[in-house]
Short mmCIF file of C-alpha atoms and ligand atoms in Angstrom, two decimals:
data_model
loop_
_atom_site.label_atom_id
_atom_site.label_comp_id
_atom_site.label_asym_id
_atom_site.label_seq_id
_atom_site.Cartn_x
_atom_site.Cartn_y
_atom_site.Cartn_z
CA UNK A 1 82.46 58.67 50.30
CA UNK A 2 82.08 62.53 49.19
CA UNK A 3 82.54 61.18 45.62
CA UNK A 4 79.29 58.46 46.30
CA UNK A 5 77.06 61.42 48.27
CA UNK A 6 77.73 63.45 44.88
CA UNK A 7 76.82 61.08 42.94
CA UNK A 8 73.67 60.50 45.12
CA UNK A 9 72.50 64.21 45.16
CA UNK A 10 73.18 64.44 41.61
CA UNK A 11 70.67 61.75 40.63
CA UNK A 12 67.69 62.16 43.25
CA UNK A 13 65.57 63.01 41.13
CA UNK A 14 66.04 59.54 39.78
CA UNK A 15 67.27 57.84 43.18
CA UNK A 16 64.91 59.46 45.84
CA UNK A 17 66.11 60.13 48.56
CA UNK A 18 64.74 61.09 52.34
CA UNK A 19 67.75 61.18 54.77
CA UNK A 20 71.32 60.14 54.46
CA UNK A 21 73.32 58.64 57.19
CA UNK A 22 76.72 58.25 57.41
CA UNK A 23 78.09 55.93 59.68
CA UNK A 24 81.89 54.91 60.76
CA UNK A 25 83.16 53.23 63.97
CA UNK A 26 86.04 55.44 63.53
CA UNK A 27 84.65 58.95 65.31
CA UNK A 28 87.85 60.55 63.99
CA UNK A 29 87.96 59.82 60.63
CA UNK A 30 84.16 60.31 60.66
CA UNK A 31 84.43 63.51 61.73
CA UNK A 32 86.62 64.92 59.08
CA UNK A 33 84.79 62.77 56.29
CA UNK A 34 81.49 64.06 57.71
CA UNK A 35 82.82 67.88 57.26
CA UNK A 36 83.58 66.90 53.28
CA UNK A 37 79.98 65.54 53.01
CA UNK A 38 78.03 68.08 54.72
CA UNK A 39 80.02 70.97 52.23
CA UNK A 40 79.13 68.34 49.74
CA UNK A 41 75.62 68.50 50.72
CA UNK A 42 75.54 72.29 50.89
CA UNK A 43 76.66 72.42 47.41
CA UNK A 44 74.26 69.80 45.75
CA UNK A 45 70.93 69.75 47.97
CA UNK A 46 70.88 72.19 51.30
CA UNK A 47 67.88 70.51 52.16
CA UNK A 48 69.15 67.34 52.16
CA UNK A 49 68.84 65.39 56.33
CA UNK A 50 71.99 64.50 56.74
CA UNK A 51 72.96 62.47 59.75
CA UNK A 52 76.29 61.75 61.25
CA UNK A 53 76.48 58.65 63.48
CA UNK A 54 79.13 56.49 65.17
CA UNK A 55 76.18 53.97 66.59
CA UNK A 56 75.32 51.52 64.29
CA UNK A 57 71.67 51.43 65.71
CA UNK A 58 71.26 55.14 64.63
CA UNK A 59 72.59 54.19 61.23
CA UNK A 60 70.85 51.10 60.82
CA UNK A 61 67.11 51.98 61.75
CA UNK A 62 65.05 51.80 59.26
CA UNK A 63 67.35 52.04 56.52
CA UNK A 64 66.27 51.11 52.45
CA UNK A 65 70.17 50.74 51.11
CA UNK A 66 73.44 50.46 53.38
CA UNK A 67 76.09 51.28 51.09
CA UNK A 68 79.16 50.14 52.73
CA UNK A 69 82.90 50.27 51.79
CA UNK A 70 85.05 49.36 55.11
CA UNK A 71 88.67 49.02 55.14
CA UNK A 72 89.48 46.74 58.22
CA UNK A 73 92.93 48.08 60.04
CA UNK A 74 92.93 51.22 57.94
CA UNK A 75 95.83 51.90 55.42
CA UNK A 76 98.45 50.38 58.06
CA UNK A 77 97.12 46.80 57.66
CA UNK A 78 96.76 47.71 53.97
CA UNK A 79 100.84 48.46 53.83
CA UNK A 80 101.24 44.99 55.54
CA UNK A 81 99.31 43.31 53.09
CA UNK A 82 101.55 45.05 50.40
CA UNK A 83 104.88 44.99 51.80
CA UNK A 84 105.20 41.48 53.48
CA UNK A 85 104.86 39.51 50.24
CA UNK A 86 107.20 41.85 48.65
CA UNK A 87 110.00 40.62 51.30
CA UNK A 88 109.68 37.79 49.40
CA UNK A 89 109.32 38.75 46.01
CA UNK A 90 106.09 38.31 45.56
CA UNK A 91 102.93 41.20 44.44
CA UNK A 92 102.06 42.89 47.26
CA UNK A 93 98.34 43.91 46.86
CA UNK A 94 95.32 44.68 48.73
CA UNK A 95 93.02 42.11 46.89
CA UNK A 96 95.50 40.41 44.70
CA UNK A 97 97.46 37.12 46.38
CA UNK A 98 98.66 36.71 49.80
CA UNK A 99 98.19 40.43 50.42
CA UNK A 100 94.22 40.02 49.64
CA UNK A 101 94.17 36.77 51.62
CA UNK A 102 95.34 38.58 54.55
CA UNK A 103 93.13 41.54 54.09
CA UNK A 104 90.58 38.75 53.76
CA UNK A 105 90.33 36.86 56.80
CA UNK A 106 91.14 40.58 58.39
CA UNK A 107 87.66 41.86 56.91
CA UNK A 108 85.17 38.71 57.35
CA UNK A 109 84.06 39.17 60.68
CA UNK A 110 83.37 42.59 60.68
CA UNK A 111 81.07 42.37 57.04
CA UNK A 112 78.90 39.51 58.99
CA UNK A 113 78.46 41.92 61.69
CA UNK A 114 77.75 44.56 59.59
CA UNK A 115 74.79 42.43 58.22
CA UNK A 116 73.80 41.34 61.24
CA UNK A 117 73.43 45.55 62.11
CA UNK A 118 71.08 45.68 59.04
CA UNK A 119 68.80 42.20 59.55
CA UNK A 120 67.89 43.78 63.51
CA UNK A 121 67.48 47.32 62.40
CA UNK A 122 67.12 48.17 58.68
CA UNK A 123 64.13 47.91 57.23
CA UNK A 124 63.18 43.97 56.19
CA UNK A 125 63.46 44.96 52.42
CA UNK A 126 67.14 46.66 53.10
CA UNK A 127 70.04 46.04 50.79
CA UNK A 128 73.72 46.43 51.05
CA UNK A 129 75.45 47.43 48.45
CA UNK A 130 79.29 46.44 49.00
CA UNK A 131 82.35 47.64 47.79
CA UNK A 132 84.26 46.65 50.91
CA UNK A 133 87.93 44.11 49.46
CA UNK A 134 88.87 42.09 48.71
CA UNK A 135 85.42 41.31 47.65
CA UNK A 136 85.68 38.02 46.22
CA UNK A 137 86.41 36.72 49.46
CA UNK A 138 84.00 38.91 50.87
CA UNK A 139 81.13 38.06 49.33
CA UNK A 140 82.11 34.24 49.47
CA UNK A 141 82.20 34.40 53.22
CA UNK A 142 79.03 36.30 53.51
CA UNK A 143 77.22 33.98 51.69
CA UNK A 144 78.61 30.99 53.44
CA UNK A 145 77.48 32.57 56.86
CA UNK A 146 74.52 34.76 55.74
CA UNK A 147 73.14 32.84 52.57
CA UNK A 148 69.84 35.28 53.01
CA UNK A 149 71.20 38.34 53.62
CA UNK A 150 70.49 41.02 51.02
CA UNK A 151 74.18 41.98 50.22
CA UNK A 152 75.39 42.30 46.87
CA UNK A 153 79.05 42.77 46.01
CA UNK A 154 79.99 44.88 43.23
CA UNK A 155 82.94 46.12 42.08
CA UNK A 156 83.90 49.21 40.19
CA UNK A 157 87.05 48.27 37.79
CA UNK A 158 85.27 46.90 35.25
CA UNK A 159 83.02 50.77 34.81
CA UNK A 160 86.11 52.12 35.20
CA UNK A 161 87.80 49.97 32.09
CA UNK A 162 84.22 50.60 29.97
CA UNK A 163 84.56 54.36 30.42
CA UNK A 164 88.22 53.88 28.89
CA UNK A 165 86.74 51.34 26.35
CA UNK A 166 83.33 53.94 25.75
CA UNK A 167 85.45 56.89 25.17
CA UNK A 168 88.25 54.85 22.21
CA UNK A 169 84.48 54.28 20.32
CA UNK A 170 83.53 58.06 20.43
CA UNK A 171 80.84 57.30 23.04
CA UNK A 172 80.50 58.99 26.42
CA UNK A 173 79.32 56.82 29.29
CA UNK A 174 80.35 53.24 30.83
CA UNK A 175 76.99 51.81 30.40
CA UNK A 176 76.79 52.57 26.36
CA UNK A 177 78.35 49.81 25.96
CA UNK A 178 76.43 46.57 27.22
CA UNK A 179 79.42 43.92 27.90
CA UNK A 180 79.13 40.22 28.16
CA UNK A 181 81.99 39.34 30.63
CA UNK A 182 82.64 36.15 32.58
CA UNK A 183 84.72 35.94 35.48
CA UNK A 184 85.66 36.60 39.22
CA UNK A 185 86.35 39.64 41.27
CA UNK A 186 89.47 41.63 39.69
CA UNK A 187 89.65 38.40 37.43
CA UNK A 188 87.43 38.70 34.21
CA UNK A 189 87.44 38.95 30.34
CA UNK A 190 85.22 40.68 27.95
CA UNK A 191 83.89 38.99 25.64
CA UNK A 192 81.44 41.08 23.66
CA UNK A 193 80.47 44.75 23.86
CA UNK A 194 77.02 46.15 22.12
CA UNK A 195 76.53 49.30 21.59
CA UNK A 196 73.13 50.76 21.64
CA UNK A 197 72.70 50.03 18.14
CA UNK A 198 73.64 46.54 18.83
CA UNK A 199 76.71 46.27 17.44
CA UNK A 200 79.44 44.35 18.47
CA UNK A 201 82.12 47.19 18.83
CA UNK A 202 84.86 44.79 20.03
CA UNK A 203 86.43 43.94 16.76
CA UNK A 204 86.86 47.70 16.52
CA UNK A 205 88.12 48.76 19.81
CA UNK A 206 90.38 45.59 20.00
CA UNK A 207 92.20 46.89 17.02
CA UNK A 208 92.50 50.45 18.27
CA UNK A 209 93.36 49.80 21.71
CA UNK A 210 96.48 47.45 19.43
CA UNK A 211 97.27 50.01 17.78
CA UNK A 212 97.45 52.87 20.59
CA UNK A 213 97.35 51.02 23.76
CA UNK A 214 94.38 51.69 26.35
CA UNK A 215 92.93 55.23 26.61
CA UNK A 216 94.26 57.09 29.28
CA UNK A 217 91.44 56.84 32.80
CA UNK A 218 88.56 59.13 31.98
CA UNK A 219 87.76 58.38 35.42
CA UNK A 220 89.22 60.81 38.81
CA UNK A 221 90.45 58.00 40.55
CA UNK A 222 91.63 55.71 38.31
CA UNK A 223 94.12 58.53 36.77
CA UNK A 224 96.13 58.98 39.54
CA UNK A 225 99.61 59.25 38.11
CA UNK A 226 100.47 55.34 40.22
CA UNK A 227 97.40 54.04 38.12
CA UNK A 228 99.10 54.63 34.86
CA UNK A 229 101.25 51.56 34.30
CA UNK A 230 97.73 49.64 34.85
CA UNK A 231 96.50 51.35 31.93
CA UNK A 232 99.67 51.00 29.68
CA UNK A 233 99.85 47.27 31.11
CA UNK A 234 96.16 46.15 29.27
CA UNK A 235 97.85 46.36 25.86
CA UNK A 236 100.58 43.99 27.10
CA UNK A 237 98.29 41.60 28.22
CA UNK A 238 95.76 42.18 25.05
CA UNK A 239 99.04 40.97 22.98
CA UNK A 240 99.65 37.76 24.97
CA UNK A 241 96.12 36.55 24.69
CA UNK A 242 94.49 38.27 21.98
CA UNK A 243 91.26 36.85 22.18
CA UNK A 244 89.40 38.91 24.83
CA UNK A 245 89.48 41.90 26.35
CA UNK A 246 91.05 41.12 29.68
CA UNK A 247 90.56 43.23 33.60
CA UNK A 248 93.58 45.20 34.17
CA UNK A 249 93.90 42.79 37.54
CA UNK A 250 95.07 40.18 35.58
CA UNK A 251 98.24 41.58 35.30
CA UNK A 252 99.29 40.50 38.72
CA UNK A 253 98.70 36.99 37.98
CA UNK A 254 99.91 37.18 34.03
CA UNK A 255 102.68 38.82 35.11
CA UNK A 256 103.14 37.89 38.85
CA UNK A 257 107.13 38.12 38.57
CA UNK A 258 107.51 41.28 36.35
CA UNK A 259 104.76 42.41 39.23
CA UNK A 260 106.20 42.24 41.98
CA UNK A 261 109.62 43.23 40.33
CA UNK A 262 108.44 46.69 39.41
CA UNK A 263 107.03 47.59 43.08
CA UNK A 264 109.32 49.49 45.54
CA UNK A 265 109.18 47.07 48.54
CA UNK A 266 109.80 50.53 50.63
CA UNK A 267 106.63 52.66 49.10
CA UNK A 268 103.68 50.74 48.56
CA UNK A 269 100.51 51.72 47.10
CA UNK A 270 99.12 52.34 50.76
CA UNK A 271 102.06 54.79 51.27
CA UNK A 272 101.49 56.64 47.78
CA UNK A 273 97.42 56.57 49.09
CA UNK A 274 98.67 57.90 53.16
CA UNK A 275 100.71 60.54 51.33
CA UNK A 276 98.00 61.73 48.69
CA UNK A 277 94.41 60.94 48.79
CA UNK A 278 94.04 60.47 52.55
CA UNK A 279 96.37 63.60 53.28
CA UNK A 280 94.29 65.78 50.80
CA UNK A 281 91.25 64.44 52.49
CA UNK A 282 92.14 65.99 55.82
CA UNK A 283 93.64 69.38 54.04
CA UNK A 284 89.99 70.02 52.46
CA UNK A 285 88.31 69.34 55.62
CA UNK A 286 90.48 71.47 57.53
CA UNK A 287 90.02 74.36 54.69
CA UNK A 288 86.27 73.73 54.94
CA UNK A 289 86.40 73.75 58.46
CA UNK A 290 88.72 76.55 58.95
CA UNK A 291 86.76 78.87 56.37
CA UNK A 292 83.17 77.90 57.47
CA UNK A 293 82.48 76.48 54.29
CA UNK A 294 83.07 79.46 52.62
CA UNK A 295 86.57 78.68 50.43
CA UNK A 296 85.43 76.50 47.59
CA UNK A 297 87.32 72.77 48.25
CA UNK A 298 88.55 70.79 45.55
CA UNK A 299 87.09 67.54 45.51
CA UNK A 300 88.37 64.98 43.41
CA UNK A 301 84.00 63.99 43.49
CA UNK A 302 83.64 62.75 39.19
CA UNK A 303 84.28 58.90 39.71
CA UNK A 304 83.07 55.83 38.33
CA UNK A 305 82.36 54.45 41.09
CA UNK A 306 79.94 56.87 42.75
CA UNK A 307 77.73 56.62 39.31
CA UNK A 308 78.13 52.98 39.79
CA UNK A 309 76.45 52.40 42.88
CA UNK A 310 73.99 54.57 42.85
CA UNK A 311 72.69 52.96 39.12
CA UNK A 312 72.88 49.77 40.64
CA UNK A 313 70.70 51.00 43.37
CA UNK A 314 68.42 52.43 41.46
CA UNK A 315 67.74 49.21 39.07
CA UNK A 316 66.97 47.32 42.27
CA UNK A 317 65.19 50.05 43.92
CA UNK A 318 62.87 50.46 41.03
CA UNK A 319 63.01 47.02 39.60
CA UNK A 320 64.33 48.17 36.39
CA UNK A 321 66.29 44.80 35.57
CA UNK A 322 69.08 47.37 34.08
CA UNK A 323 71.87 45.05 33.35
CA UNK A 324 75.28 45.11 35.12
CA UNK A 325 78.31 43.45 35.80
CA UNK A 326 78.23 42.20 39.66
CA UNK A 327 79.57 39.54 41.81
CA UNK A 328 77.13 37.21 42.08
CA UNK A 329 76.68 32.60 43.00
CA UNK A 330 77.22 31.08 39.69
CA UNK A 331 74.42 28.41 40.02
CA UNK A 332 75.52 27.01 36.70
CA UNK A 333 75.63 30.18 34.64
CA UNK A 334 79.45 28.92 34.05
CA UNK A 335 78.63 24.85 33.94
CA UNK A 336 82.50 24.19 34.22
CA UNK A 337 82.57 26.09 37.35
CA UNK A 338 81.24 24.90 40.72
CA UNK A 339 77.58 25.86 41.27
CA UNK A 340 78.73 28.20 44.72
CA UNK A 341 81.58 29.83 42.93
CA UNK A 342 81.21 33.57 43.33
CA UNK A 343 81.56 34.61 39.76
CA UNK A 344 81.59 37.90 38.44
CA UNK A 345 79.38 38.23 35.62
CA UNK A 346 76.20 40.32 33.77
CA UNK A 347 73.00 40.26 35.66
CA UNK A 348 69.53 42.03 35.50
CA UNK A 349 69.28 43.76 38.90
CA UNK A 350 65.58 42.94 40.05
CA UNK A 351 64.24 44.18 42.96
CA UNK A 352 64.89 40.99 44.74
CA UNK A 353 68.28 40.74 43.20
CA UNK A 354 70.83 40.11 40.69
CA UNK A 355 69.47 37.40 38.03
CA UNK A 356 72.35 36.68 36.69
CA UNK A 357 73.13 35.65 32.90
CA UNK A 358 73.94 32.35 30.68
CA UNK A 359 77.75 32.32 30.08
CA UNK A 360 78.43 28.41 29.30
CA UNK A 361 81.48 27.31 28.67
CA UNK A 362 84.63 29.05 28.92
CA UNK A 363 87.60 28.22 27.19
CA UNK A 364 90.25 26.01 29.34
CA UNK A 365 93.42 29.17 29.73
CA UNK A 366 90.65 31.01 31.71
CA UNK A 367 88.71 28.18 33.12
CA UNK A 368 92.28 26.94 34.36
CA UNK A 369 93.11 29.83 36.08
CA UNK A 370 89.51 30.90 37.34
CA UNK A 371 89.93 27.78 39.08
CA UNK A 372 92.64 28.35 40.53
CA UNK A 373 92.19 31.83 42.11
CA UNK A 374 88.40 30.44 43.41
CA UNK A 375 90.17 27.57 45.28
CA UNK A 376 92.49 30.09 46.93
CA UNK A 377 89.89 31.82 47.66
CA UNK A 378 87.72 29.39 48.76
CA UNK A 379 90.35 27.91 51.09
CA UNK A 380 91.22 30.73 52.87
CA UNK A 381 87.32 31.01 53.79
CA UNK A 382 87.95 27.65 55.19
CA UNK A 383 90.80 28.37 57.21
CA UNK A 384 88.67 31.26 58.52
CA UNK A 385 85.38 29.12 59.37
CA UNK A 386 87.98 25.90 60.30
CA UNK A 387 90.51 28.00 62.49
CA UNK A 388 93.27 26.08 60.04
CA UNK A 389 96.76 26.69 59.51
CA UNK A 390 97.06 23.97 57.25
CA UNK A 391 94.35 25.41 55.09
CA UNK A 392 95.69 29.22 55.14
CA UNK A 393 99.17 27.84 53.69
CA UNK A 394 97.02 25.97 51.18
CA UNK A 395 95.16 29.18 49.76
CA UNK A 396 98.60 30.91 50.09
CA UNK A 397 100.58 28.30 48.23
CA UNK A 398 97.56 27.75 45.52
CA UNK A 399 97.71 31.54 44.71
CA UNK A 400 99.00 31.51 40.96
CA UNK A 401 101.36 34.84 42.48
CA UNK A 402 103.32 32.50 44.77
CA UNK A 403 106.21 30.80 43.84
CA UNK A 404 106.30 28.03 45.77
CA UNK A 405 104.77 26.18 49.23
CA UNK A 406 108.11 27.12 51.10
CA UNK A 407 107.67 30.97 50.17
CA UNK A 408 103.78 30.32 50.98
CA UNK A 409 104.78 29.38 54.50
CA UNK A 410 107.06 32.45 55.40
CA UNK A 411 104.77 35.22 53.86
CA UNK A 412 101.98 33.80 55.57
CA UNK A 413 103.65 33.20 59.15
CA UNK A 414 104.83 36.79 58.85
CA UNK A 415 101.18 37.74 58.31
CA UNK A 416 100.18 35.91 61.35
CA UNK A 417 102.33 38.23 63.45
CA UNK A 418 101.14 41.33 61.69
CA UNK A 419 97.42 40.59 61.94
CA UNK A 420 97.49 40.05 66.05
CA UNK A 421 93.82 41.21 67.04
CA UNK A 422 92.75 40.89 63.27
CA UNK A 423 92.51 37.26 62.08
CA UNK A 424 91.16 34.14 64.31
CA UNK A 425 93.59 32.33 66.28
CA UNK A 426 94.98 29.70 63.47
CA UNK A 427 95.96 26.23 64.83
C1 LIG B 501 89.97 49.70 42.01
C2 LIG B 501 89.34 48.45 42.53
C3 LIG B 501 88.98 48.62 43.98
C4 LIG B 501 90.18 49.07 44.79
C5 LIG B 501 90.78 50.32 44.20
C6 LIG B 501 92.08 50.66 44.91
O1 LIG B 501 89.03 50.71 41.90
O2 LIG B 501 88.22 48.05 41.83
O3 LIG B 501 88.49 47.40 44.44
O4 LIG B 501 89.84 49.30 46.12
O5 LIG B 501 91.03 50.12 42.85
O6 LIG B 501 92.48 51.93 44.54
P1 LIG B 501 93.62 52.73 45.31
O7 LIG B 501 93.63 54.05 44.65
O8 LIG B 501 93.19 52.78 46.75
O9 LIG B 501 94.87 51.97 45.13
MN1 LIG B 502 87.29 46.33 43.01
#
């Protein structure tokens, strides 16, 4: 969040802005999040209004963009989703199989509420801009239920890869590079890249990243130490299937047993975050607290995907038809896919949303296993809307990271015990 509001204040000029809310149903966390962003503030724009709310109807009213990025059951639920499939031997991830399944049906209800928030008070022209996971399923779910609602989904590993990708070409920022990219959330393949000149630079960087493997992360977040085999894995994959330039995500579902092999069953990824980002969070806001604001924090605030957000507000603020990659309905963009698939693709942000752009046909390896992950995901949204068992062990046992219908079964029965409260009763 501190890293967004930075990103904000350092663009107003191009993003205007009158008043910033921030608003969590978590008064705790709020608080301490809301002492980060007020120093934040202070540093960037003192004038800035800057409201801190735990009532949705103070947040809402009135509002032009809701930028929202929830985590439903907080890093706990998170280490279920990791650990539980890793009983079994199977990747334990927050998006990624059963792990983002769970997180899934954990997160739908409280996204439609959060639209419903925004259609009573926001103003009629709002948007939502979501980053809230596992957003494929998100943003299939939303649709399903709220097919008007004026949420788009966005993700930012793909700005994260093209600031990697910008930098191996001598160039500076994700968006000099233009991509043409088909896919699904944390599931996609480049295809082309343009530079401004319009040049195709992926022959080029294809070679190089061959030669010495995938630029380090130029961006804060990404280059935490437990992100590094993700960035030494996209060679790997780039050598298997040379022929585009693949999402790091992939390499759960490439790689699903070499995965899941490499993770410590006993120290997740929601452990390593507990023990370092969230920690950290609550050591700055006590030093900011404790000093008045005085002692200078250190923010970890230069991400991708504060830039990210904030651009794609902009294009749609100012109908500037700026292209970017977003998660969008395929209405045919992809022919071989269905027409209500939520792809992930390029689109001209217009001020009444993404239009997205012509892929056609994909080659069969990808279409094969884009197809696959969309009916898992797809299925769990019915289990949600249906109440059904039997279609929750279907989206378990269809994900390409379980081994079989019997392992399906166990993980997701253990799931059902761990999500009490979460997920609808399943029958
Ligand atoms: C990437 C993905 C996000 C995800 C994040 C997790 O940025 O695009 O969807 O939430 O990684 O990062 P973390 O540091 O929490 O493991
Ligand atoms: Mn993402």
């Amino acid at each position: 969040t501190p890293g967004i509001v930075k990103s904000l204040l350092v663009q107003k000029d191009r993003f205007k802005l009158n008043e910033l809310v921030l608003y969590d149903n978590n008064a705790e966390r709020q608080e301490a999040v809301g002492v980060i962003v007020r120093h934040v503030v202070e540093m960037f724009d003192p004038e800035l209004k800057l409201t801190l709310t735990t009532d949705p109807e103070v947040a809402m009213t009135d509002a032009d963009f809701i930028f929202a990025q929830m985590r439903v059951g907080l890093y706990a639920m998170r280490e279920q989703d990791e650990k539980i499939p890793l009983k079994y031997g199977v990747v334990g991830q927050e998006t990624c199989g059963p792990g983002g399944l769970a997180y899934g049906l954990r997160t739908i209800y409280p996204m439609v509420e959060l639209i419903d928030y925004c259609e009573k008070y926001a103003k009629p022209t709002y948007w939502i801009v979501n980053y809230s996971n596992p957003a494929a399923i998100v943003a299939k779910a939303t649709f399903r239920l709220r097919p008007k609602a004026r949420i788009l989904n966005i993700c930012d590993m793909p700005v994260a890869i093209m600031l990697s990708f910008a930098k191996m070409l001598g160039l500076e920022k994700y968006n000099d590079v233009d991509p043409v990219y088909f896919g699904l959330n944390h599931f996609g393949w480049w295809t082309h890249l343009y530079d401004k000149s319009d040049v195709d630079r992926m022959p080029e960087l294809k070679e190089k990243i061959m030669k010495f493997g995938l630029a380090a992360s130029h961006d804060k977040h990404h280059s935490d130490p437990s992100w590094r085999h993700t960035w030494e894995n996209f060679k790997e994959i780039l050598t298997d299937f040379p022929e585009y330039l693949p999402n790091t995500y992939l390499q759960y579902y490439l790689y699903a047993k070499e995965s899941a092999e490499d993770m410590d069953p006993n120290y997740t990824r929601a452990n390593m975050v507990m023990d370092g980002r969230e920690k950290d969070m609550i050591e700055q806001a006590k030093l900011i607290r404790e000093s008045g604001g005085k002692k200078e924090a250190n923010l970890n605030l230069f991400n991708a995907f504060g830039d990210f957000i904030v651009d794609v507000a902009c294009s749609i603020a100012y109908n500037n038809a700026d292209r970017y990659l977003v998660i969008v309905e395929n209405k045919g963009c992809i022919p071989q896919m269905p027409y209500d698939a939520m792809v992930e693709v390029p689109c001209y942000l217009r001020k009444w949303g993404p239009e997205p752009v012509t892929i056609g046909n994909i080659p069969q390896f990808q279409l094969g296993m884009m197809m696959q992950q969309v009916s898992s995901e797809k299925l769990i949204v019915d289990a949600y809307f249906e109440h059904s068992y039997q279609k929750a062990l279907e989206a378990f046992t269809m994900n390409k990271t379980v081994p079989s219908a019997k392992v399906a079964r166990k993980i997701l029965d253990k799931m059902i015990e761990a999500n009490k409260g979460y997920w609808p009763e399943l029958h």
